[in-house]
Amino acid sequence: MVDGILARLNKAAAAEEIFAILEVEYDPKVVNVARLHILRRMGQYLEAEDFTGAPDEAVAKRCKEVLERAYADFVTSSPIDQRVFKVLKDAVSPRPKKAQALVQLNALK
């Protein structure tokens, strides 16, 4: 379907448009802080979905459920807690310890 729900979502220019298309209520304060995180999480959840041959109404219903789930993740915790982006994951991953540089005493003058 050319004007199906997935095409409409792909054309959306802002997170608020996606919420409106899927008719999901939201608190603007939450979306202002975590819009990219919410959409990224929605995408992560949708990766597991297979909409091949599914009617548009079923796809729209599932997308709405997934957006509600992703949004709920950030209502109860912060983007820092959720860490959906690599840069945030890397910020808390243990870094390998650097080996102590060995300087030969005879090299010192």
Tab-separated table of C-alpha atoms in Angstrom:
chain	number	residue	atom	x	y	z
A	1	MET	CA	0.000	0.000	0.000
A	2	VAL	CA	1.610	3.258	-1.166
A	3	ASP	CA	-0.065	5.442	1.455
A	4	GLY	CA	-0.008	2.763	4.160
A	5	ILE	CA	0.899	3.373	7.766
A	6	LEU	CA	4.586	2.523	7.296
A	7	ALA	CA	4.880	4.999	4.410
A	8	ARG	CA	3.184	7.682	6.507
A	9	LEU	CA	5.530	7.011	9.423
A	10	ASN	CA	8.566	7.168	7.134
A	11	LYS	CA	7.469	10.586	5.886
A	12	ALA	CA	7.005	12.006	9.397
A	13	ALA	CA	9.394	14.866	10.090
A	14	ALA	CA	9.102	14.923	13.877
A	15	ALA	CA	8.456	12.585	16.782
A	16	GLU	CA	5.241	14.456	17.515
A	17	GLU	CA	3.988	13.559	14.025
A	18	ILE	CA	4.590	9.878	14.684
A	19	PHE	CA	2.689	10.109	17.966
A	20	ALA	CA	-0.166	11.860	16.124
A	21	ILE	CA	-0.265	9.370	13.236
A	22	LEU	CA	-0.428	6.449	15.666
A	23	GLU	CA	-2.772	8.328	18.019
A	24	VAL	CA	-0.557	7.858	21.064
A	25	GLU	CA	-0.942	10.368	23.877
A	26	TYR	CA	2.257	11.752	25.342
A	27	ASP	CA	3.661	14.303	27.747
A	28	PRO	CA	5.589	16.934	25.736
A	29	LYS	CA	8.116	17.215	28.578
A	30	VAL	CA	9.071	13.543	28.175
A	31	VAL	CA	9.251	13.774	24.384
A	32	ASN	CA	11.322	16.974	24.519
A	33	VAL	CA	13.960	15.218	26.599
A	34	ALA	CA	13.929	11.767	25.005
A	35	ARG	CA	12.484	12.032	21.482
A	36	LEU	CA	15.409	10.388	19.685
A	37	HIS	CA	15.745	7.759	22.381
A	38	ILE	CA	12.050	6.870	22.174
A	39	LEU	CA	12.161	6.566	18.394
A	40	ARG	CA	15.368	4.542	18.523
A	41	ARG	CA	13.832	2.180	21.077
A	42	MET	CA	10.710	1.890	18.906
A	43	GLY	CA	12.950	0.932	15.998
A	44	GLN	CA	14.707	-1.674	18.124
A	45	TYR	CA	11.366	-3.205	19.061
A	46	LEU	CA	10.150	-3.115	15.453
A	47	GLU	CA	13.252	-4.962	14.221
A	48	ALA	CA	11.715	-8.158	15.602
A	49	GLU	CA	8.466	-7.632	13.678
A	50	ASP	CA	7.569	-9.117	10.295
A	51	PHE	CA	4.770	-7.190	8.609
A	52	THR	CA	4.953	-9.108	5.332
A	53	GLY	CA	1.429	-9.551	4.029
A	54	ALA	CA	-0.146	-8.049	7.156
A	55	PRO	CA	-3.140	-5.766	6.646
A	56	ASP	CA	-2.441	-2.084	7.200
A	57	GLU	CA	-4.778	-1.944	10.214
A	58	ALA	CA	-2.823	-4.722	11.951
A	59	VAL	CA	0.479	-2.995	11.189
A	60	ALA	CA	-0.853	0.315	12.545
A	61	LYS	CA	-2.119	-1.374	15.716
A	62	ARG	CA	1.228	-3.096	16.309
A	63	CYS	CA	3.200	0.099	15.628
A	64	LYS	CA	1.007	1.929	18.125
A	65	GLU	CA	1.639	-0.753	20.763
A	66	VAL	CA	5.377	-0.609	20.131
A	67	LEU	CA	5.470	3.200	20.353
A	68	GLU	CA	3.491	3.093	23.605
A	69	ARG	CA	5.964	0.550	24.991
A	70	ALA	CA	8.994	2.593	23.901
A	71	TYR	CA	7.488	5.783	25.315
A	72	ALA	CA	6.722	4.029	28.626
A	73	ASP	CA	10.392	3.063	28.917
A	74	PHE	CA	11.288	6.756	29.117
A	75	VAL	CA	8.398	7.871	31.310
A	76	THR	CA	9.782	5.769	34.143
A	77	SER	CA	13.497	6.254	33.520
A	78	SER	CA	15.913	8.576	31.759
A	79	PRO	CA	17.798	8.213	28.476
A	80	ILE	CA	20.953	7.723	30.540
A	81	ASP	CA	19.343	4.784	32.361
A	82	GLN	CA	18.054	3.191	29.134
A	83	ARG	CA	21.232	3.703	27.054
A	84	VAL	CA	19.817	3.011	23.596
A	85	PHE	CA	22.666	4.747	21.768
A	86	LYS	CA	26.188	3.342	21.477
A	87	VAL	CA	27.829	6.465	22.870
A	88	LEU	CA	25.862	6.081	26.115
A	89	LYS	CA	26.612	2.352	26.319
A	90	ASP	CA	30.312	2.999	25.781
A	91	ALA	CA	30.325	5.635	28.508
A	92	VAL	CA	29.738	2.978	31.164
A	93	SER	CA	31.541	0.005	29.678
A	94	PRO	CA	34.724	-0.947	31.471
A	95	ARG	CA	37.797	0.326	29.735
A	96	PRO	CA	40.859	-1.858	29.412
A	97	LYS	CA	43.592	-0.898	31.813
A	98	LYS	CA	46.636	0.544	30.189
A	99	ALA	CA	49.835	-1.321	30.880
A	100	GLN	CA	52.366	0.608	32.896
A	101	ALA	CA	55.136	1.885	30.689
A	102	LEU	CA	58.423	0.317	31.610
A	103	VAL	CA	61.341	2.723	31.460
A	104	GLN	CA	64.810	1.276	31.702
A	105	LEU	CA	66.877	3.057	34.342
A	106	ASN	CA	69.871	3.301	32.022
A	107	ALA	CA	67.667	5.250	29.542
A	108	LEU	CA	67.247	8.029	32.106
A	109	LYS	CA	69.890	10.763	32.097
